Amino acid sequence: MKEKEHSASTFKEPKKVHLKSSILIVDDEKECTEMLKNYFIRRGCSVDTALSGEEAIMKVKNSKPDIVLLDIKMTGIDGIIVLKTIKDIDKSIMVIMTSVISDEQVIKEAMKLGANGYLVKPFNFAKLETTILNPEP
């Protein structure tokens, strides 16, 4: 089976989203989550935050957000494991990875596991919006 065929049968298309969607921001740096939270609230989104992978998994199970912005490097459960768990819960949840890690292998692994985008920090809000509105399948 070709890789594209495999990915189409393995992963659901992400939900159609817009900037009025429900968003879960996951990062162990509170300043980062607060900055992103304030930005998306001003854009009309329903926003929640999690400061750990464990908290993120619990919130995804309970509220099934449309979009998860997920840091890779966190204390406790790292973002790659959280990504796998989110996609096991609901493959249609859009997950955008955010990280200071720009290693091509890490990016490829995240995308292979179902991430719908990957942004290297620091990123600007225009790039973030573009990634949300034009996700990878």
Short mmCIF file of N, CA and C in Angstrom, two decimals:
data_model
loop_
_atom_site.label_atom_id
_atom_site.label_comp_id
_atom_site.label_asym_id
_atom_site.label_seq_id
_atom_site.Cartn_x
_atom_site.Cartn_y
_atom_site.Cartn_z
N MET A 1 0.85 -1.18 0.00
CA MET A 1 0.00 0.00 0.00
C MET A 1 0.89 1.24 0.00
N LYS A 2 0.57 2.18 -0.83
CA LYS A 2 1.34 3.41 -0.89
C LYS A 2 1.13 4.22 0.37
N GLU A 3 2.15 5.06 0.72
CA GLU A 3 2.07 5.84 1.96
C GLU A 3 0.84 6.74 2.00
N LYS A 4 0.53 7.41 0.88
CA LYS A 4 -0.63 8.31 0.87
C LYS A 4 -1.92 7.53 1.09
N GLU A 5 -2.03 6.35 0.46
CA GLU A 5 -3.22 5.54 0.64
C GLU A 5 -3.33 5.10 2.09
N HIS A 6 -2.20 4.71 2.67
CA HIS A 6 -2.19 4.26 4.06
C HIS A 6 -2.63 5.38 4.99
N SER A 7 -2.08 6.56 4.79
CA SER A 7 -2.43 7.67 5.69
C SER A 7 -3.90 8.05 5.54
N ALA A 8 -4.45 7.94 4.35
CA ALA A 8 -5.86 8.28 4.15
C ALA A 8 -6.76 7.29 4.87
N SER A 9 -6.36 6.03 4.91
CA SER A 9 -7.20 5.05 5.58
C SER A 9 -6.97 5.04 7.08
N THR A 10 -5.83 5.50 7.54
CA THR A 10 -5.50 5.47 8.96
C THR A 10 -6.00 6.70 9.69
N PHE A 11 -5.90 7.86 9.07
CA PHE A 11 -6.23 9.11 9.74
C PHE A 11 -7.48 9.74 9.15
N LYS A 12 -8.37 10.18 10.03
CA LYS A 12 -9.55 10.93 9.58
C LYS A 12 -9.12 12.33 9.19
N GLU A 13 -9.86 12.92 8.30
CA GLU A 13 -9.66 14.34 8.00
C GLU A 13 -9.94 15.13 9.27
N PRO A 14 -9.16 16.19 9.51
CA PRO A 14 -9.48 17.02 10.67
C PRO A 14 -10.83 17.69 10.47
N LYS A 15 -11.46 18.04 11.58
CA LYS A 15 -12.72 18.78 11.51
C LYS A 15 -12.48 20.07 10.75
N LYS A 16 -13.50 20.51 10.03
CA LYS A 16 -13.41 21.83 9.41
C LYS A 16 -13.43 22.86 10.53
N VAL A 17 -12.40 23.67 10.57
CA VAL A 17 -12.30 24.63 11.67
C VAL A 17 -12.23 26.05 11.14
N HIS A 18 -12.46 26.95 12.04
CA HIS A 18 -12.35 28.37 11.74
C HIS A 18 -11.87 29.02 13.02
N LEU A 19 -11.68 30.28 13.00
CA LEU A 19 -11.14 30.94 14.18
C LEU A 19 -12.18 31.20 15.26
N LYS A 20 -13.32 30.55 15.19
CA LYS A 20 -14.32 30.60 16.26
C LYS A 20 -14.42 29.23 16.93
N SER A 21 -13.48 28.37 16.69
CA SER A 21 -13.49 27.01 17.20
C SER A 21 -13.11 26.95 18.68
N SER A 22 -13.29 25.75 19.26
CA SER A 22 -12.81 25.53 20.63
C SER A 22 -11.36 25.06 20.54
N ILE A 23 -10.52 25.66 21.37
CA ILE A 23 -9.08 25.42 21.30
C ILE A 23 -8.56 25.06 22.68
N LEU A 24 -7.71 24.02 22.73
CA LEU A 24 -6.98 23.67 23.94
C LEU A 24 -5.51 23.97 23.68
N ILE A 25 -4.93 24.81 24.52
CA ILE A 25 -3.52 25.19 24.39
C ILE A 25 -2.74 24.44 25.47
N VAL A 26 -1.75 23.65 25.03
CA VAL A 26 -0.99 22.81 25.95
C VAL A 26 0.48 23.21 25.90
N ASP A 27 0.97 23.72 27.01
CA ASP A 27 2.38 24.12 27.11
C ASP A 27 2.71 24.22 28.59
N ASP A 28 3.89 23.76 28.98
CA ASP A 28 4.25 23.84 30.40
C ASP A 28 4.77 25.22 30.79
N GLU A 29 4.83 26.14 29.84
CA GLU A 29 5.20 27.52 30.13
C GLU A 29 3.92 28.35 30.21
N LYS A 30 3.53 28.72 31.42
CA LYS A 30 2.27 29.43 31.65
C LYS A 30 2.18 30.72 30.84
N GLU A 31 3.31 31.44 30.71
CA GLU A 31 3.29 32.70 29.95
C GLU A 31 2.88 32.46 28.50
N CYS A 32 3.35 31.37 27.94
CA CYS A 32 3.02 31.03 26.54
C CYS A 32 1.53 30.70 26.42
N THR A 33 1.01 29.89 27.34
CA THR A 33 -0.41 29.54 27.26
C THR A 33 -1.29 30.77 27.44
N GLU A 34 -0.91 31.66 28.35
CA GLU A 34 -1.72 32.86 28.61
C GLU A 34 -1.72 33.80 27.40
N MET A 35 -0.55 33.96 26.77
CA MET A 35 -0.46 34.83 25.59
C MET A 35 -1.36 34.30 24.47
N LEU A 36 -1.26 32.99 24.19
CA LEU A 36 -2.08 32.39 23.13
C LEU A 36 -3.56 32.41 23.51
N LYS A 37 -3.86 32.14 24.76
CA LYS A 37 -5.25 32.17 25.23
C LYS A 37 -5.87 33.54 25.00
N ASN A 38 -5.18 34.59 25.42
CA ASN A 38 -5.69 35.96 25.24
C ASN A 38 -5.90 36.29 23.77
N TYR A 39 -4.97 35.87 22.92
CA TYR A 39 -5.08 36.12 21.48
C TYR A 39 -6.35 35.47 20.92
N PHE A 40 -6.55 34.19 21.23
CA PHE A 40 -7.70 33.48 20.66
C PHE A 40 -9.03 33.91 21.27
N ILE A 41 -9.03 34.31 22.52
CA ILE A 41 -10.26 34.85 23.12
C ILE A 41 -10.68 36.11 22.38
N ARG A 42 -9.71 36.97 22.07
CA ARG A 42 -10.02 38.20 21.31
C ARG A 42 -10.54 37.87 19.91
N ARG A 43 -10.19 36.70 19.39
CA ARG A 43 -10.67 36.27 18.06
C ARG A 43 -12.02 35.57 18.15
N GLY A 44 -12.58 35.45 19.35
CA GLY A 44 -13.90 34.85 19.50
C GLY A 44 -13.91 33.35 19.76
N CYS A 45 -12.77 32.78 20.06
CA CYS A 45 -12.69 31.34 20.31
C CYS A 45 -13.02 30.99 21.75
N SER A 46 -13.45 29.78 21.94
CA SER A 46 -13.58 29.20 23.27
C SER A 46 -12.24 28.54 23.57
N VAL A 47 -11.57 28.97 24.65
CA VAL A 47 -10.19 28.54 24.90
C VAL A 47 -10.04 27.93 26.28
N ASP A 48 -9.29 26.83 26.33
CA ASP A 48 -8.89 26.23 27.60
C ASP A 48 -7.39 26.00 27.52
N THR A 49 -6.76 25.83 28.67
CA THR A 49 -5.32 25.59 28.70
C THR A 49 -5.00 24.39 29.57
N ALA A 50 -3.85 23.80 29.30
CA ALA A 50 -3.31 22.72 30.13
C ALA A 50 -1.81 22.94 30.24
N LEU A 51 -1.28 22.74 31.43
CA LEU A 51 0.14 22.96 31.68
C LEU A 51 0.95 21.67 31.70
N SER A 52 0.30 20.54 31.41
CA SER A 52 1.00 19.26 31.37
C SER A 52 0.31 18.33 30.38
N GLY A 53 1.03 17.29 29.98
CA GLY A 53 0.45 16.30 29.09
C GLY A 53 -0.71 15.56 29.74
N GLU A 54 -0.56 15.24 31.02
CA GLU A 54 -1.62 14.54 31.74
C GLU A 54 -2.90 15.36 31.78
N GLU A 55 -2.75 16.64 32.08
CA GLU A 55 -3.91 17.53 32.13
C GLU A 55 -4.56 17.66 30.75
N ALA A 56 -3.73 17.72 29.71
CA ALA A 56 -4.24 17.83 28.34
C ALA A 56 -5.08 16.61 27.97
N ILE A 57 -4.58 15.43 28.28
CA ILE A 57 -5.32 14.21 27.94
C ILE A 57 -6.67 14.18 28.65
N MET A 58 -6.69 14.55 29.92
CA MET A 58 -7.94 14.60 30.68
C MET A 58 -8.93 15.58 30.03
N LYS A 59 -8.44 16.76 29.64
CA LYS A 59 -9.32 17.78 29.06
C LYS A 59 -9.81 17.36 27.68
N VAL A 60 -8.97 16.69 26.90
CA VAL A 60 -9.41 16.21 25.58
C VAL A 60 -10.51 15.16 25.75
N LYS A 61 -10.33 14.25 26.69
CA LYS A 61 -11.36 13.22 26.94
C LYS A 61 -12.69 13.85 27.36
N ASN A 62 -12.62 14.88 28.18
CA ASN A 62 -13.84 15.50 28.72
C ASN A 62 -14.51 16.47 27.77
N SER A 63 -13.74 17.22 26.98
CA SER A 63 -14.36 18.30 26.20
C SER A 63 -14.21 18.19 24.69
N LYS A 64 -13.36 17.31 24.19
CA LYS A 64 -13.14 17.12 22.75
C LYS A 64 -13.05 18.46 21.99
N PRO A 65 -11.99 19.23 22.21
CA PRO A 65 -11.84 20.51 21.51
C PRO A 65 -11.68 20.30 20.00
N ASP A 66 -11.95 21.34 19.23
CA ASP A 66 -11.74 21.26 17.78
C ASP A 66 -10.26 21.25 17.44
N ILE A 67 -9.48 22.04 18.19
CA ILE A 67 -8.06 22.24 17.90
C ILE A 67 -7.26 22.10 19.19
N VAL A 68 -6.11 21.43 19.10
CA VAL A 68 -5.16 21.39 20.21
C VAL A 68 -3.84 21.96 19.71
N LEU A 69 -3.35 22.99 20.38
CA LEU A 69 -2.00 23.51 20.14
C LEU A 69 -1.13 22.85 21.19
N LEU A 70 -0.17 22.03 20.76
CA LEU A 70 0.53 21.12 21.67
C LEU A 70 2.03 21.28 21.59
N ASP A 71 2.63 21.67 22.71
CA ASP A 71 4.09 21.75 22.81
C ASP A 71 4.65 20.33 22.85
N ILE A 72 5.84 20.14 22.31
CA ILE A 72 6.46 18.82 22.34
C ILE A 72 7.22 18.59 23.64
N LYS A 73 8.05 19.54 23.99
CA LYS A 73 8.93 19.37 25.15
C LYS A 73 8.26 19.89 26.42
N MET A 74 7.76 18.94 27.21
CA MET A 74 7.12 19.29 28.48
C MET A 74 7.62 18.34 29.56
N THR A 75 7.53 18.76 30.80
CA THR A 75 7.86 17.86 31.88
C THR A 75 6.73 16.82 31.99
N GLY A 76 7.08 15.64 32.45
CA GLY A 76 6.08 14.56 32.50
C GLY A 76 5.94 13.94 31.12
N ILE A 77 4.71 13.73 30.71
CA ILE A 77 4.44 13.13 29.39
C ILE A 77 4.79 14.14 28.31
N ASP A 78 5.61 13.73 27.34
CA ASP A 78 5.97 14.67 26.27
C ASP A 78 4.87 14.76 25.22
N GLY A 79 4.99 15.78 24.37
CA GLY A 79 3.95 16.08 23.40
C GLY A 79 3.70 14.99 22.37
N ILE A 80 4.73 14.22 22.02
CA ILE A 80 4.55 13.15 21.03
C ILE A 80 3.61 12.08 21.60
N ILE A 81 3.79 11.72 22.85
CA ILE A 81 2.91 10.73 23.48
C ILE A 81 1.50 11.29 23.62
N VAL A 82 1.40 12.57 23.97
CA VAL A 82 0.08 13.21 24.07
C VAL A 82 -0.59 13.22 22.70
N LEU A 83 0.16 13.51 21.65
CA LEU A 83 -0.38 13.50 20.28
C LEU A 83 -0.97 12.12 19.96
N LYS A 84 -0.20 11.05 20.22
CA LYS A 84 -0.70 9.69 19.96
C LYS A 84 -2.00 9.43 20.72
N THR A 85 -2.03 9.84 21.98
CA THR A 85 -3.21 9.61 22.81
C THR A 85 -4.42 10.38 22.30
N ILE A 86 -4.21 11.64 21.92
CA ILE A 86 -5.32 12.45 21.38
C ILE A 86 -5.88 11.79 20.13
N LYS A 87 -5.01 11.34 19.23
CA LYS A 87 -5.47 10.73 17.99
C LYS A 87 -6.16 9.39 18.25
N ASP A 88 -5.78 8.69 19.34
CA ASP A 88 -6.51 7.48 19.73
C ASP A 88 -7.90 7.81 20.25
N ILE A 89 -8.03 8.95 20.93
CA ILE A 89 -9.32 9.38 21.46
C ILE A 89 -10.25 9.82 20.33
N ASP A 90 -9.73 10.65 19.43
CA ASP A 90 -10.55 11.19 18.33
C ASP A 90 -9.63 11.70 17.22
N LYS A 91 -9.55 10.94 16.15
CA LYS A 91 -8.64 11.29 15.05
C LYS A 91 -9.01 12.60 14.36
N SER A 92 -10.25 13.06 14.53
CA SER A 92 -10.66 14.28 13.84
C SER A 92 -10.24 15.56 14.57
N ILE A 93 -9.73 15.44 15.79
CA ILE A 93 -9.25 16.63 16.50
C ILE A 93 -7.98 17.12 15.81
N MET A 94 -7.99 18.39 15.42
CA MET A 94 -6.82 18.97 14.78
C MET A 94 -5.75 19.22 15.85
N VAL A 95 -4.55 18.71 15.60
CA VAL A 95 -3.44 18.93 16.54
C VAL A 95 -2.31 19.64 15.80
N ILE A 96 -1.98 20.83 16.28
CA ILE A 96 -0.86 21.60 15.75
C ILE A 96 0.25 21.53 16.79
N MET A 97 1.38 20.96 16.42
CA MET A 97 2.52 20.87 17.32
C MET A 97 3.27 22.20 17.33
N THR A 98 3.74 22.59 18.51
CA THR A 98 4.55 23.80 18.65
C THR A 98 5.79 23.43 19.44
N SER A 99 6.96 23.90 18.99
CA SER A 99 8.18 23.53 19.69
C SER A 99 9.34 24.40 19.27
N VAL A 100 10.34 24.47 20.13
CA VAL A 100 11.61 25.10 19.75
C VAL A 100 12.44 24.12 18.93
N ILE A 101 12.04 22.86 18.91
CA ILE A 101 12.77 21.81 18.17
C ILE A 101 12.46 21.93 16.69
N SER A 102 13.51 22.14 15.90
CA SER A 102 13.32 22.26 14.45
C SER A 102 13.92 21.07 13.70
N ASP A 103 14.27 20.01 14.40
CA ASP A 103 14.86 18.82 13.81
C ASP A 103 13.87 18.16 12.85
N GLU A 104 14.30 17.94 11.63
CA GLU A 104 13.44 17.40 10.58
C GLU A 104 12.86 16.03 10.96
N GLN A 105 13.63 15.19 11.65
CA GLN A 105 13.16 13.87 12.06
C GLN A 105 12.00 13.97 13.05
N VAL A 106 12.10 14.90 13.99
CA VAL A 106 11.04 15.10 14.97
C VAL A 106 9.77 15.59 14.27
N ILE A 107 9.94 16.52 13.35
CA ILE A 107 8.79 17.04 12.60
C ILE A 107 8.12 15.92 11.80
N LYS A 108 8.93 15.11 11.11
CA LYS A 108 8.38 14.00 10.32
C LYS A 108 7.65 13.00 11.21
N GLU A 109 8.22 12.70 12.38
CA GLU A 109 7.56 11.76 13.30
C GLU A 109 6.21 12.30 13.74
N ALA A 110 6.17 13.57 14.11
CA ALA A 110 4.91 14.17 14.55
C ALA A 110 3.86 14.13 13.44
N MET A 111 4.27 14.45 12.23
CA MET A 111 3.33 14.45 11.11
C MET A 111 2.86 13.03 10.80
N LYS A 112 3.77 12.07 10.88
CA LYS A 112 3.42 10.67 10.63
C LYS A 112 2.40 10.17 11.67
N LEU A 113 2.51 10.68 12.89
CA LEU A 113 1.60 10.25 13.96
C LEU A 113 0.25 10.97 13.93
N GLY A 114 0.08 11.88 12.97
CA GLY A 114 -1.22 12.51 12.81
C GLY A 114 -1.30 13.99 13.10
N ALA A 115 -0.16 14.63 13.41
CA ALA A 115 -0.20 16.08 13.60
C ALA A 115 -0.67 16.75 12.31
N ASN A 116 -1.44 17.80 12.45
CA ASN A 116 -1.97 18.52 11.29
C ASN A 116 -1.16 19.76 10.96
N GLY A 117 -0.09 19.97 11.70
CA GLY A 117 0.80 21.09 11.47
C GLY A 117 1.89 21.10 12.51
N TYR A 118 2.96 21.83 12.21
CA TYR A 118 4.10 21.90 13.13
C TYR A 118 4.67 23.30 13.01
N LEU A 119 4.69 24.02 14.11
CA LEU A 119 5.23 25.37 14.13
C LEU A 119 6.44 25.43 15.05
N VAL A 120 7.54 25.97 14.53
CA VAL A 120 8.75 26.14 15.33
C VAL A 120 8.66 27.48 16.05
N LYS A 121 8.86 27.45 17.37
CA LYS A 121 8.84 28.67 18.19
C LYS A 121 10.15 29.42 18.00
N PRO A 122 10.13 30.71 18.03
CA PRO A 122 8.95 31.55 18.11
C PRO A 122 8.25 31.63 16.75
N PHE A 123 6.95 31.70 16.74
CA PHE A 123 6.18 31.86 15.51
C PHE A 123 5.27 33.07 15.68
N ASN A 124 4.82 33.61 14.55
CA ASN A 124 3.92 34.76 14.64
C ASN A 124 2.47 34.30 14.49
N PHE A 125 1.56 35.17 14.88
CA PHE A 125 0.14 34.80 14.86
C PHE A 125 -0.37 34.57 13.44
N ALA A 126 0.15 35.27 12.46
CA ALA A 126 -0.28 35.07 11.07
C ALA A 126 0.04 33.65 10.63
N LYS A 127 1.23 33.16 10.96
CA LYS A 127 1.63 31.80 10.60
C LYS A 127 0.75 30.78 11.34
N LEU A 128 0.44 31.05 12.58
CA LEU A 128 -0.42 30.17 13.37
C LEU A 128 -1.81 30.08 12.74
N GLU A 129 -2.39 31.22 12.39
CA GLU A 129 -3.71 31.23 11.76
C GLU A 129 -3.70 30.49 10.43
N THR A 130 -2.66 30.71 9.63
CA THR A 130 -2.54 30.03 8.34
C THR A 130 -2.49 28.52 8.54
N THR A 131 -1.74 28.07 9.53
CA THR A 131 -1.63 26.64 9.81
C THR A 131 -2.96 26.05 10.26
N ILE A 132 -3.70 26.78 11.08
CA ILE A 132 -5.01 26.31 11.54
C ILE A 132 -6.01 26.25 10.39
N LEU A 133 -6.01 27.25 9.55
CA LEU A 133 -7.00 27.32 8.47
C LEU A 133 -6.64 26.44 7.28
N ASN A 134 -5.37 26.00 7.19
CA ASN A 134 -4.91 25.16 6.09
C ASN A 134 -4.12 23.97 6.63
N PRO A 135 -4.78 23.07 7.38
CA PRO A 135 -4.06 21.98 8.03
C PRO A 135 -3.61 20.90 7.06
N GLU A 136 -2.60 20.16 7.48
CA GLU A 136 -2.20 18.95 6.75
C GLU A 136 -3.26 17.90 7.07
N PRO A 137 -3.59 17.05 6.09
CA PRO A 137 -4.59 15.99 6.37
C PRO A 137 -4.04 14.94 7.32
#
